[in-house]
Short mmCIF file of C-alpha atoms and ligand atoms in Angstrom, two decimals:
data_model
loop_
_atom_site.label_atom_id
_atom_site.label_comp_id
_atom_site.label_asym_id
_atom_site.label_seq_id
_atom_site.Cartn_x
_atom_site.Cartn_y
_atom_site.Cartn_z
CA UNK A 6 0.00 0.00 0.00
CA UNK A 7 1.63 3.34 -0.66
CA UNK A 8 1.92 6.33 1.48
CA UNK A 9 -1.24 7.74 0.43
CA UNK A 10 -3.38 5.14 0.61
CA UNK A 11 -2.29 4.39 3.94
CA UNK A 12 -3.29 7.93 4.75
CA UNK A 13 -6.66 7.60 3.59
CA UNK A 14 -7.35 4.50 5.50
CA UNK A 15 -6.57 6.33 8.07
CA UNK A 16 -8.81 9.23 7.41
CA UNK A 17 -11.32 8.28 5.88
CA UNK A 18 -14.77 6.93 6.20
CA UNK A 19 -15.21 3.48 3.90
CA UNK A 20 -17.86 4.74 1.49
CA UNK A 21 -15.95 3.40 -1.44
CA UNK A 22 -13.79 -0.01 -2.31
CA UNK A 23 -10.89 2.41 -4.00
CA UNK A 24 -9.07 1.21 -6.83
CA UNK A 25 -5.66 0.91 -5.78
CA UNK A 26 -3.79 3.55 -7.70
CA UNK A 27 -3.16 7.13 -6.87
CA UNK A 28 -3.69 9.10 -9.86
CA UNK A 29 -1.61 12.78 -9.76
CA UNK A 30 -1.92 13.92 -13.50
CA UNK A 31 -5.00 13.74 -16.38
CA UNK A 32 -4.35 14.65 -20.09
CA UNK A 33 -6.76 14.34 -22.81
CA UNK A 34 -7.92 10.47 -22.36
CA UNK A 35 -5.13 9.47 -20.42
CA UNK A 36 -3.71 9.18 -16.76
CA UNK A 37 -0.74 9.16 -14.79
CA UNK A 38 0.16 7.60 -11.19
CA UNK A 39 2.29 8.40 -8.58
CA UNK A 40 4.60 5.77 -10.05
CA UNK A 41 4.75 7.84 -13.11
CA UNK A 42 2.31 4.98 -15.01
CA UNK A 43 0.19 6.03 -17.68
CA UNK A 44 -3.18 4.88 -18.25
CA UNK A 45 -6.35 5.21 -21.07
CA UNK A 46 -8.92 6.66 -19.05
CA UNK A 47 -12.40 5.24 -20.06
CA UNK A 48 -14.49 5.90 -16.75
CA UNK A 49 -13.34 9.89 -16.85
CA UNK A 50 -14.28 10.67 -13.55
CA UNK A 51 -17.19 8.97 -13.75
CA UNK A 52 -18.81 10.58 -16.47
CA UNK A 53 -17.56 14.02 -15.94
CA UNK A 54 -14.63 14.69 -17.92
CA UNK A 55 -16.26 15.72 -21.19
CA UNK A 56 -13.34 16.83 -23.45
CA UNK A 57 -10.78 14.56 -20.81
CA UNK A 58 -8.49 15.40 -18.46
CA UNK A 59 -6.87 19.20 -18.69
CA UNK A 60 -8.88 20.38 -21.49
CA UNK A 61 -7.13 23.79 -22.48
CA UNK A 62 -10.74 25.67 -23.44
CA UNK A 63 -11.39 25.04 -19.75
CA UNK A 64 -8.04 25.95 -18.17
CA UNK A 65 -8.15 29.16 -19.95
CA UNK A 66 -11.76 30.03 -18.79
CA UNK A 67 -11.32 28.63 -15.12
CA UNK A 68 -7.71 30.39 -15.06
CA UNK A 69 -9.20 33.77 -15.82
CA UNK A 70 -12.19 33.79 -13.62
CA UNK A 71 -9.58 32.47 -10.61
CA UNK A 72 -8.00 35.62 -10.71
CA UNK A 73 -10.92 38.28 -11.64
CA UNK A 74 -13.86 36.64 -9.47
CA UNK A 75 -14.61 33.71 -7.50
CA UNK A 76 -17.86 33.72 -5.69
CA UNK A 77 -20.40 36.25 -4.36
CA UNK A 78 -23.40 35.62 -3.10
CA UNK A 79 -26.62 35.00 -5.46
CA UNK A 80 -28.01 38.45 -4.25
CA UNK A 81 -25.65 39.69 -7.10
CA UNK A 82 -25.98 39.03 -10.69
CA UNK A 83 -22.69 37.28 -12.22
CA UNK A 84 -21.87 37.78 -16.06
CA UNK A 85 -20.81 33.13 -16.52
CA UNK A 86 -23.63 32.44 -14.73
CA UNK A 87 -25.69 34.25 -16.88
CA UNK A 88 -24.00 33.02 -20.05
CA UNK A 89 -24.46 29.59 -19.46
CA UNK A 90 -27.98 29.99 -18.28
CA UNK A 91 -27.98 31.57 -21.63
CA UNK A 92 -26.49 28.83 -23.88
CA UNK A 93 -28.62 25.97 -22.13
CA UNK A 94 -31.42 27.53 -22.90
CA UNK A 95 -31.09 28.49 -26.45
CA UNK A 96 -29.44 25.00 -27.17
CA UNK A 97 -32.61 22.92 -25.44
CA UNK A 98 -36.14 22.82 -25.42
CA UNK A 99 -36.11 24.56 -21.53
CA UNK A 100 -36.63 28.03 -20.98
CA UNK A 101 -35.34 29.00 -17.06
CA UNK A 102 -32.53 27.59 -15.41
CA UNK A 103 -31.15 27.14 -11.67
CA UNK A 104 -27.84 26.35 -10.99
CA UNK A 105 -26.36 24.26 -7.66
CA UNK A 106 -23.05 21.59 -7.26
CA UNK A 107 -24.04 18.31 -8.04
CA UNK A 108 -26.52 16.03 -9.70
CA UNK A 109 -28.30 14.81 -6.47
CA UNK A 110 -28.60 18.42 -5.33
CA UNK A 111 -29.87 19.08 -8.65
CA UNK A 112 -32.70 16.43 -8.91
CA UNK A 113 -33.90 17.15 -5.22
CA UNK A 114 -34.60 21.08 -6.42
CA UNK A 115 -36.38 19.48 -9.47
CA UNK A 116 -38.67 17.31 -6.95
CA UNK A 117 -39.47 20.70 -4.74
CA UNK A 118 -40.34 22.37 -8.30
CA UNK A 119 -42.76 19.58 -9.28
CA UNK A 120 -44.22 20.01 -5.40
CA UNK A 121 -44.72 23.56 -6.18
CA UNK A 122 -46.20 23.06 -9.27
CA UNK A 123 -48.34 20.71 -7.55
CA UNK A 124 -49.01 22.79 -4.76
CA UNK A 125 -49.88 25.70 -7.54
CA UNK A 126 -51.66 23.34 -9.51
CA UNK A 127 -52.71 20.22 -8.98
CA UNK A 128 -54.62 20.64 -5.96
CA UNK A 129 -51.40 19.87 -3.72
CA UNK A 130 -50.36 16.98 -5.35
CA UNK A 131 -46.94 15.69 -4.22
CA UNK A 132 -45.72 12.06 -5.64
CA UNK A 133 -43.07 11.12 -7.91
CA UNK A 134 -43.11 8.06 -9.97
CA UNK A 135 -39.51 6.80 -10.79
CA UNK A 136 -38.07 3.34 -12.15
CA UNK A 137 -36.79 0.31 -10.44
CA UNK A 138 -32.95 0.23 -11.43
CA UNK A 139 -32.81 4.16 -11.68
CA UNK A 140 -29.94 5.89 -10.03
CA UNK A 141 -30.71 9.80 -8.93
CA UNK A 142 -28.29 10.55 -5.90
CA UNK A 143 -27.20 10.04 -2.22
CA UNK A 144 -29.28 12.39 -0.74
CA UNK A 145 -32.18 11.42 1.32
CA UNK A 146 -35.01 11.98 -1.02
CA UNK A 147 -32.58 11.26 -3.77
CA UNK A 148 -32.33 7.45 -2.15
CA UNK A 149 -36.35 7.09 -1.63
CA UNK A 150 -36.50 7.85 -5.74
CA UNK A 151 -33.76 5.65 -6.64
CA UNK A 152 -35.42 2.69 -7.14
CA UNK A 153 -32.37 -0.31 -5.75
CA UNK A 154 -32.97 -1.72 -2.67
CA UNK A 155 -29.47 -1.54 -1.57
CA UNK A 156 -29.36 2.09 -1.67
CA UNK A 157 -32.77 2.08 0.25
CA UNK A 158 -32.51 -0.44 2.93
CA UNK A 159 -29.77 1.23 5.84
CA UNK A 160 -31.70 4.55 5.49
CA UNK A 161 -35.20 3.47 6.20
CA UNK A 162 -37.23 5.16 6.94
CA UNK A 163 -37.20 7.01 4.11
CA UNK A 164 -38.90 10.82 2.82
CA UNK A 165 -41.93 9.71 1.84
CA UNK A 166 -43.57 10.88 -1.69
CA UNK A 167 -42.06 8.05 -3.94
CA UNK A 168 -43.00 5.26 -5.48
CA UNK A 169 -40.52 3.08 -8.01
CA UNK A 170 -42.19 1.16 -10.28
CA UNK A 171 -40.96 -1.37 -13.09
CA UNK A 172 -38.76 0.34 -15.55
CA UNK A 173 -39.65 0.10 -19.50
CA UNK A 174 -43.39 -0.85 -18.45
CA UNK A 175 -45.83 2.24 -19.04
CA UNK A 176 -48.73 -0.17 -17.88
CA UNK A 177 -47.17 0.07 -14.18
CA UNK A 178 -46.96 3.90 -14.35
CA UNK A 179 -50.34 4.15 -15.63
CA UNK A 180 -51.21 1.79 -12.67
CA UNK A 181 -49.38 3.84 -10.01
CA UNK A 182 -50.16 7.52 -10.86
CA UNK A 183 -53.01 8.62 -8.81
CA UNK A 184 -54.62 12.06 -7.91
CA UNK A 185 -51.45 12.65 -5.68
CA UNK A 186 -49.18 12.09 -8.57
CA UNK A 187 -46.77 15.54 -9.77
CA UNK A 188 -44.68 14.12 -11.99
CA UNK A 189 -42.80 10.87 -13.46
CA UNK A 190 -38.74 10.99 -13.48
CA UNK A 191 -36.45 8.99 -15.44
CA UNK A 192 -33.45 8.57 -17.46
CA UNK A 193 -33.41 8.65 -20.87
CA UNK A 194 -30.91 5.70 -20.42
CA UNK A 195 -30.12 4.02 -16.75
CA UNK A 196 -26.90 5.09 -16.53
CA UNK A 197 -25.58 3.88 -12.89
CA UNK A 198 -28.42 0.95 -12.84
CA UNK A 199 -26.19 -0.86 -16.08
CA UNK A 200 -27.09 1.14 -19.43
CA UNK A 201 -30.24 0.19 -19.46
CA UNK A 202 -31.98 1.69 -23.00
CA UNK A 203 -35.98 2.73 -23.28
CA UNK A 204 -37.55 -0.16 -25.19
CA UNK A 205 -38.88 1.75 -28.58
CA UNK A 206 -41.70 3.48 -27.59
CA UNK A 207 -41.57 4.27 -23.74
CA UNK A 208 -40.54 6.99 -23.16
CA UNK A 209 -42.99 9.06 -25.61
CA UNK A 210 -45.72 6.90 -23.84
CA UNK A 211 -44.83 8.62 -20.70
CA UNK A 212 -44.60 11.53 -22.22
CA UNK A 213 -48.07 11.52 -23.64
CA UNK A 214 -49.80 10.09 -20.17
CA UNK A 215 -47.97 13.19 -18.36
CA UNK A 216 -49.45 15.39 -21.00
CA UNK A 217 -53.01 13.63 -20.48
CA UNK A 218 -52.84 14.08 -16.79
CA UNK A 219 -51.18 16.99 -16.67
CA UNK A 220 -48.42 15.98 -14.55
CA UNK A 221 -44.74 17.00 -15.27
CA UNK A 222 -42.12 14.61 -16.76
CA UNK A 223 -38.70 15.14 -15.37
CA UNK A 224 -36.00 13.89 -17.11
CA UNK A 225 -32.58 13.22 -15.25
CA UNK A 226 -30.04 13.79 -17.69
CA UNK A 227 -27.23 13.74 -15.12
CA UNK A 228 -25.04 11.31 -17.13
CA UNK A 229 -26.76 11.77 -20.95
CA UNK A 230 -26.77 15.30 -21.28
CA UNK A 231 -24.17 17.05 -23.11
CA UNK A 232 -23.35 14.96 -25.78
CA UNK A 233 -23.03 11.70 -23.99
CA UNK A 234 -25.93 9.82 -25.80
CA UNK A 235 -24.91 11.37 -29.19
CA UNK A 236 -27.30 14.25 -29.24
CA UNK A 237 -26.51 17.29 -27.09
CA UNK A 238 -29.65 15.83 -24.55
CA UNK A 239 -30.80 12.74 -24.60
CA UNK A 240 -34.52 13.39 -24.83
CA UNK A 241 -33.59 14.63 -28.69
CA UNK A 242 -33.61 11.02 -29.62
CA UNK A 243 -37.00 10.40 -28.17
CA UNK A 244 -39.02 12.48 -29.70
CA UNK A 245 -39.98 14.17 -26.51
CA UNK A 246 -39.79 17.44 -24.26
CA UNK A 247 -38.99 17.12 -20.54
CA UNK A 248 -41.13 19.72 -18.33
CA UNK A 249 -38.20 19.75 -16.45
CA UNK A 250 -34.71 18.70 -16.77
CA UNK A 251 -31.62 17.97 -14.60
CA UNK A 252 -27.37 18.30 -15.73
CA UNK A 253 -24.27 17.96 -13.58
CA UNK A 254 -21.62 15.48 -14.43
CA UNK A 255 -19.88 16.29 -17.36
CA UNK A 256 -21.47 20.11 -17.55
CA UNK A 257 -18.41 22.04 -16.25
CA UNK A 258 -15.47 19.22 -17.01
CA UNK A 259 -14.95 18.00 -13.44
CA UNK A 260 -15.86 21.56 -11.85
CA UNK A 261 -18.60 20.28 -9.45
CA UNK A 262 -21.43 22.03 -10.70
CA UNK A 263 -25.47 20.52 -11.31
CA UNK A 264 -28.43 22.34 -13.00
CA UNK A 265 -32.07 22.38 -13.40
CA UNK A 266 -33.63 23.41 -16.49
CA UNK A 267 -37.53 24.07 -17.03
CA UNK A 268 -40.19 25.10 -18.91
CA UNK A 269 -41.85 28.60 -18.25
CA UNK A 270 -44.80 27.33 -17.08
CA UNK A 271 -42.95 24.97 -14.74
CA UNK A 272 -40.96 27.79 -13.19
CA UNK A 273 -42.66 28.26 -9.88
CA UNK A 274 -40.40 29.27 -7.74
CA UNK A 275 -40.42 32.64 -6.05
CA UNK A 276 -38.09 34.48 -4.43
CA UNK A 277 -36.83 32.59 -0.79
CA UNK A 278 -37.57 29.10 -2.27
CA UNK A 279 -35.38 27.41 -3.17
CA UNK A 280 -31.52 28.78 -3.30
CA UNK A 281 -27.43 27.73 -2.85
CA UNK A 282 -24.96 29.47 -1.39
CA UNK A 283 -22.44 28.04 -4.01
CA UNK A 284 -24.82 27.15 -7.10
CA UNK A 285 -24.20 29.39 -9.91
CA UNK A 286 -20.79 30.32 -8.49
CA UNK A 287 -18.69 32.19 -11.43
CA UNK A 288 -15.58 29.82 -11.48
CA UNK A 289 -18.28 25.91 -11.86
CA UNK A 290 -20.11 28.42 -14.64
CA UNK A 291 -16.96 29.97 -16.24
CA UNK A 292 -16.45 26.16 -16.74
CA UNK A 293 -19.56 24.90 -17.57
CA UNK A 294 -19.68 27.98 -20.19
CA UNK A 295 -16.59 26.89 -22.09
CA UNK A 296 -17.19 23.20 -22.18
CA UNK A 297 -20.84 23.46 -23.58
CA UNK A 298 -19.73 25.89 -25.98
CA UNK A 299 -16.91 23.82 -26.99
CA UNK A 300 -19.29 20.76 -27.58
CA UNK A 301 -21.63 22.55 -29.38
CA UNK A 302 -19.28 24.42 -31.92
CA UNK A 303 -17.28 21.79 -32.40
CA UNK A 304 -20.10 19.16 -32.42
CA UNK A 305 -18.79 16.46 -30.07
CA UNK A 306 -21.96 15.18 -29.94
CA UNK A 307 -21.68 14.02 -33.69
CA UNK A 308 -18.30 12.27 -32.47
CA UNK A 309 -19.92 10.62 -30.00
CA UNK A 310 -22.45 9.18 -32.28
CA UNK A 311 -20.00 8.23 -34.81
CA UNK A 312 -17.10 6.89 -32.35
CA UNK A 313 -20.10 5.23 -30.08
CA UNK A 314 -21.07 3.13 -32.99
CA UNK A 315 -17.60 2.00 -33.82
CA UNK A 316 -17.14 1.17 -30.39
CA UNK A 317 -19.88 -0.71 -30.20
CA UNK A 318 -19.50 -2.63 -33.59
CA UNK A 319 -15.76 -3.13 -32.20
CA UNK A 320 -17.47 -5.01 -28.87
CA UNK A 321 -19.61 -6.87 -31.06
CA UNK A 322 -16.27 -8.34 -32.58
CA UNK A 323 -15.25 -9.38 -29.37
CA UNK A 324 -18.68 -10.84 -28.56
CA UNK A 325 -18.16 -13.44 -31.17
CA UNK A 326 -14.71 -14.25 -30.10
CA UNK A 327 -15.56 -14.35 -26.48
CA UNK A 328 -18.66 -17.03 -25.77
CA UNK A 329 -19.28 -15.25 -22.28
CA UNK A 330 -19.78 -12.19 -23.52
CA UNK A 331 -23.63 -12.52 -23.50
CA UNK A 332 -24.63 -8.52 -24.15
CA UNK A 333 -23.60 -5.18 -25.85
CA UNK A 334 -25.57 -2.27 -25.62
CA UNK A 335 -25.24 1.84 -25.23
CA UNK A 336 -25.96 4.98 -26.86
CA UNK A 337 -22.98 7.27 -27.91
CA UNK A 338 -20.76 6.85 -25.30
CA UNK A 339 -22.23 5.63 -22.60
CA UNK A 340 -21.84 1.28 -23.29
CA UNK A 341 -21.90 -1.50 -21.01
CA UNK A 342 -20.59 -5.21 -21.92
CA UNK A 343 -22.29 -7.79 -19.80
CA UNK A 344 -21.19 -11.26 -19.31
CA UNK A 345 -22.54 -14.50 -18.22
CA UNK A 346 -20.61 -14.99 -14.42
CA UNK A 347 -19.64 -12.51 -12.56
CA UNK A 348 -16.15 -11.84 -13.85
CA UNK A 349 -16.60 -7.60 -14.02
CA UNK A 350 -13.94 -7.00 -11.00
CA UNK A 351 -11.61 -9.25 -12.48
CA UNK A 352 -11.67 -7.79 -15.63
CA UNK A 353 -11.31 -4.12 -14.40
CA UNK A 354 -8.38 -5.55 -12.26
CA UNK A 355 -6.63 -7.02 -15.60
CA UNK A 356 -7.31 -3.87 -17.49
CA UNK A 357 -6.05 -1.47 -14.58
CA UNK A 358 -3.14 -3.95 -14.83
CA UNK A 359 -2.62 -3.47 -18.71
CA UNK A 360 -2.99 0.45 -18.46
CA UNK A 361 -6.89 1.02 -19.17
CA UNK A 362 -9.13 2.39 -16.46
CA UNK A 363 -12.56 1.06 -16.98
CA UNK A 364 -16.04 0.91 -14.30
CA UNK A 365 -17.76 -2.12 -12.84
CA UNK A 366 -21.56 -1.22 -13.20
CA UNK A 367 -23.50 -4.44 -11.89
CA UNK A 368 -21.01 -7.59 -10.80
CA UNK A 369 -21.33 -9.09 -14.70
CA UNK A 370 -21.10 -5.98 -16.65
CA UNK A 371 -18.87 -3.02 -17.49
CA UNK A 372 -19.27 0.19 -18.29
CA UNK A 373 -17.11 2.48 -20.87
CA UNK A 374 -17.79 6.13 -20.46
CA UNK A 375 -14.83 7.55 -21.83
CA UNK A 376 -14.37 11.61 -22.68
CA UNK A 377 -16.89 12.26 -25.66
CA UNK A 378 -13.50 13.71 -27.99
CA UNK A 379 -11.99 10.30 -28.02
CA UNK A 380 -11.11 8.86 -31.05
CA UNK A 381 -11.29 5.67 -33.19
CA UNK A 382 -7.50 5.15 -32.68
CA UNK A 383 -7.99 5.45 -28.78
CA UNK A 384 -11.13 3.11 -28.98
CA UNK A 385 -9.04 0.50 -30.62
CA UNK A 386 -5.90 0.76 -28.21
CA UNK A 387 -8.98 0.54 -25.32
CA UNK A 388 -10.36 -2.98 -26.73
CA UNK A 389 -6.66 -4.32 -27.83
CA UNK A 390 -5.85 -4.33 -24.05
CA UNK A 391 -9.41 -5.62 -23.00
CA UNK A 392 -9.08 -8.52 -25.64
CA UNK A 393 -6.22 -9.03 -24.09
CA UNK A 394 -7.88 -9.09 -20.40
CA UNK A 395 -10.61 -11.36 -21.86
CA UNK A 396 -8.03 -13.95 -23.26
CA UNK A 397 -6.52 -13.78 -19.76
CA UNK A 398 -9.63 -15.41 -18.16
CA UNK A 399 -10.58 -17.75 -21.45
C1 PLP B 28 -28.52 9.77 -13.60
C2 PLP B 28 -27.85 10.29 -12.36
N1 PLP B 28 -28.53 11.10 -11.53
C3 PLP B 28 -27.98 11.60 -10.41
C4 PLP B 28 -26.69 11.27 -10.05
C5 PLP B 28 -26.10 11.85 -8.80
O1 PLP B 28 -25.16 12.83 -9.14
P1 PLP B 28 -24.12 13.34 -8.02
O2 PLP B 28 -23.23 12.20 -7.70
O3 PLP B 28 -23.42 14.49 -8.71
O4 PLP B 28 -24.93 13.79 -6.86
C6 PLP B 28 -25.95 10.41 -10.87
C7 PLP B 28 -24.60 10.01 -10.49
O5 PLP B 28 -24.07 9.01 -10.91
C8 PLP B 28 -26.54 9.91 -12.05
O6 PLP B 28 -25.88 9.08 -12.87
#
């Protein structure tokens, strides 16, 4: 164990099995360790690093707010704040935006802006309907919408006001929206519960029973928005318009930073309801600025799309070399590989081993989620060493 992981075990509460490596350096797609090891980064921070490690459009912009203005409070009006509030807007199907540090924080505001509405609205009306296998944060609330059990189960009780029903079945929202019902929340793909994709058809079906019971659909685009799925959202491939939307992640390149985006008529709030001391703070939004302008005028998303399905085709090569590969699925760049056992901690173990950094998302699948300005070249380096990891255990 080195010096620094001894440290932390000290230190630190377990909330995490750590990969063993101490990582001091990111550039582009790649990594380095305290051993001076370099690695091809394909889990990029989770989902955050957009244009990878270091990108220079975001030094620059993070560099010069640094030294010209870091944070006041939100009694004051900001200039980045108010350009990316801008830019989201104009770029999505939204019209008002609110700005806090991270995705759970994000999709709790969106839940007290559905109350509202309901409260407004719909005679006081207060339930959310989420999906079974949905991932949507850490935070109290956010744990009651998740819909896993093992997220749920220390914590009970939980806030009440949510009910998780079987994902890809509209029958069993239909079945579990009653006159206390606000809104429906999803994913436009379960990230965190193993890149799980909408059968054809779902999502617009929930679209159209929020519309006829005019309840709000919010979409949790934590880990598809900008440019992950291919599209700059993910509800562009759908056919459909959230009433309310929620970013974080890869919005600001590893600046913590989370959003929620909504229609007009959705915007309830009033002054002294809702706020954050550090949502909306110049430096996350001088960051979040720059990347989403950088993705759309250089349109990443279209890389995505087109590296996504080479990827993918790539993994289906693999799938008929390797007989335990039983699964391949994603959109853009956000893939999973499942297999028949569960071999997924072994495998990130003989990647990490080989020099590619990849995620464990259930115990027989992995997940790639690499920076969405990767390229074909990278993507084949990537599967040359997991071939080689696959062979390993053949
Ligand atoms: C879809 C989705 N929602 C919410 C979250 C929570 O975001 P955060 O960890 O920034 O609170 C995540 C994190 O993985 C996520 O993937």
């Amino acid at each position: 164990m080195s010096h620094w992981q001894e440290l932390e075990s000290k230190y630190f509460m377990k909330t995490v099995e750590r990969i063993p490596l101490t990582l001091v350096r990111g550039q582009g797609a790649r990594v380095w360790d305290d051993d001076g090891q370099e690695y091809l980064d394909f889990v990029a921070g989770w989902a955050v690093n957009s244009l990878g490690h270091c990108p220079p459009v975001v030094i620059e912009a993070v560099g010069e707010q640094v030294r010209t203005l870091i944070q006041t409070s939100n009694q004051f009006y900001t200039v980045p704040q108010i350009q990316l509030a801008e830019i989201l807007v104009q770029n999505s199907c939204l019209d008002k935006v609110f700005f806090c540090n991270s995705g759970a924080e994000a999709n709790e505001g969106a839940v007290k802006l559905a109350r509202r509405y309901g409260k407004n609205y719909l005679d006081g009306a207060y339930e959310v309907i989420t999906a079974m296998s949905s991932f949507h944060g850490r935070t109290l609330s956010m744990v009651a919408a998740t819909g896993q059990p093992k997220f749920q189960q220390p914590y009970i009780p939980l806030p009440v006001g949510f009910t998780n029903v079987e994902y890809n079945n509209i029958e069993a929202i239909k079945e579990a929206t009653t006159d206390q019902t606000c809104a429906i929340m999803l994913e436009p793909v379960q990230g965190e519960g193993g890149v799980n994709l909408p059968n054809d058809g779902y999502l617009a079906a929930v679209s159209t029973w929020c519309d006829q019971k005019g309840i709000l659909l919010i979409l949790d685009e934590i880990q598809t928005g900008v440019g992950r799925t291919g599209t700059l959202f993910g509800y562009e491939q759908y056919g459909i318009e959230p009433d309310i939307m929620t970013l974080a992640k890869g919005l600001a390149s590893g600046i913590p930073i989370g959003a929620i985006l909504a229609k007009d008529k959705v915007s309830v709030f009033t002054p002294g309801d809702h706020g954050s001391t550090f949502g909306g703070n110049p430096v996350a939004c001088a960051a979040g600025y720059a990347t989403l302008k950088y993705v759309i005028d250089n349109d990443v998303a279209g890389n995505v799309k087109r590296v996504g399905q080479y990827f993918v085709s790539r993994l289906e090569e693999l799938k008929q070399k390797f007989q335990f590969i039983t699964d391949v699925r994603g959109r853009g760049l956000l893939i999973a590989v499942e297999f028949s056992s569960e071999i997924a901690n072994s495998m990130v173990k003989a990647c990490l081993d080989r020099g590619l950094l990849i995620n464990r998302v259930k115990p027989n699948a992995l997940r790639f989620i690499p920076p969405l300005n990767i390229t074909n070249s990278e993507v084949d380096e990537a599967l040359s060493i997991l071939d080689g990891a696959l062979s390993s255990i053949d």
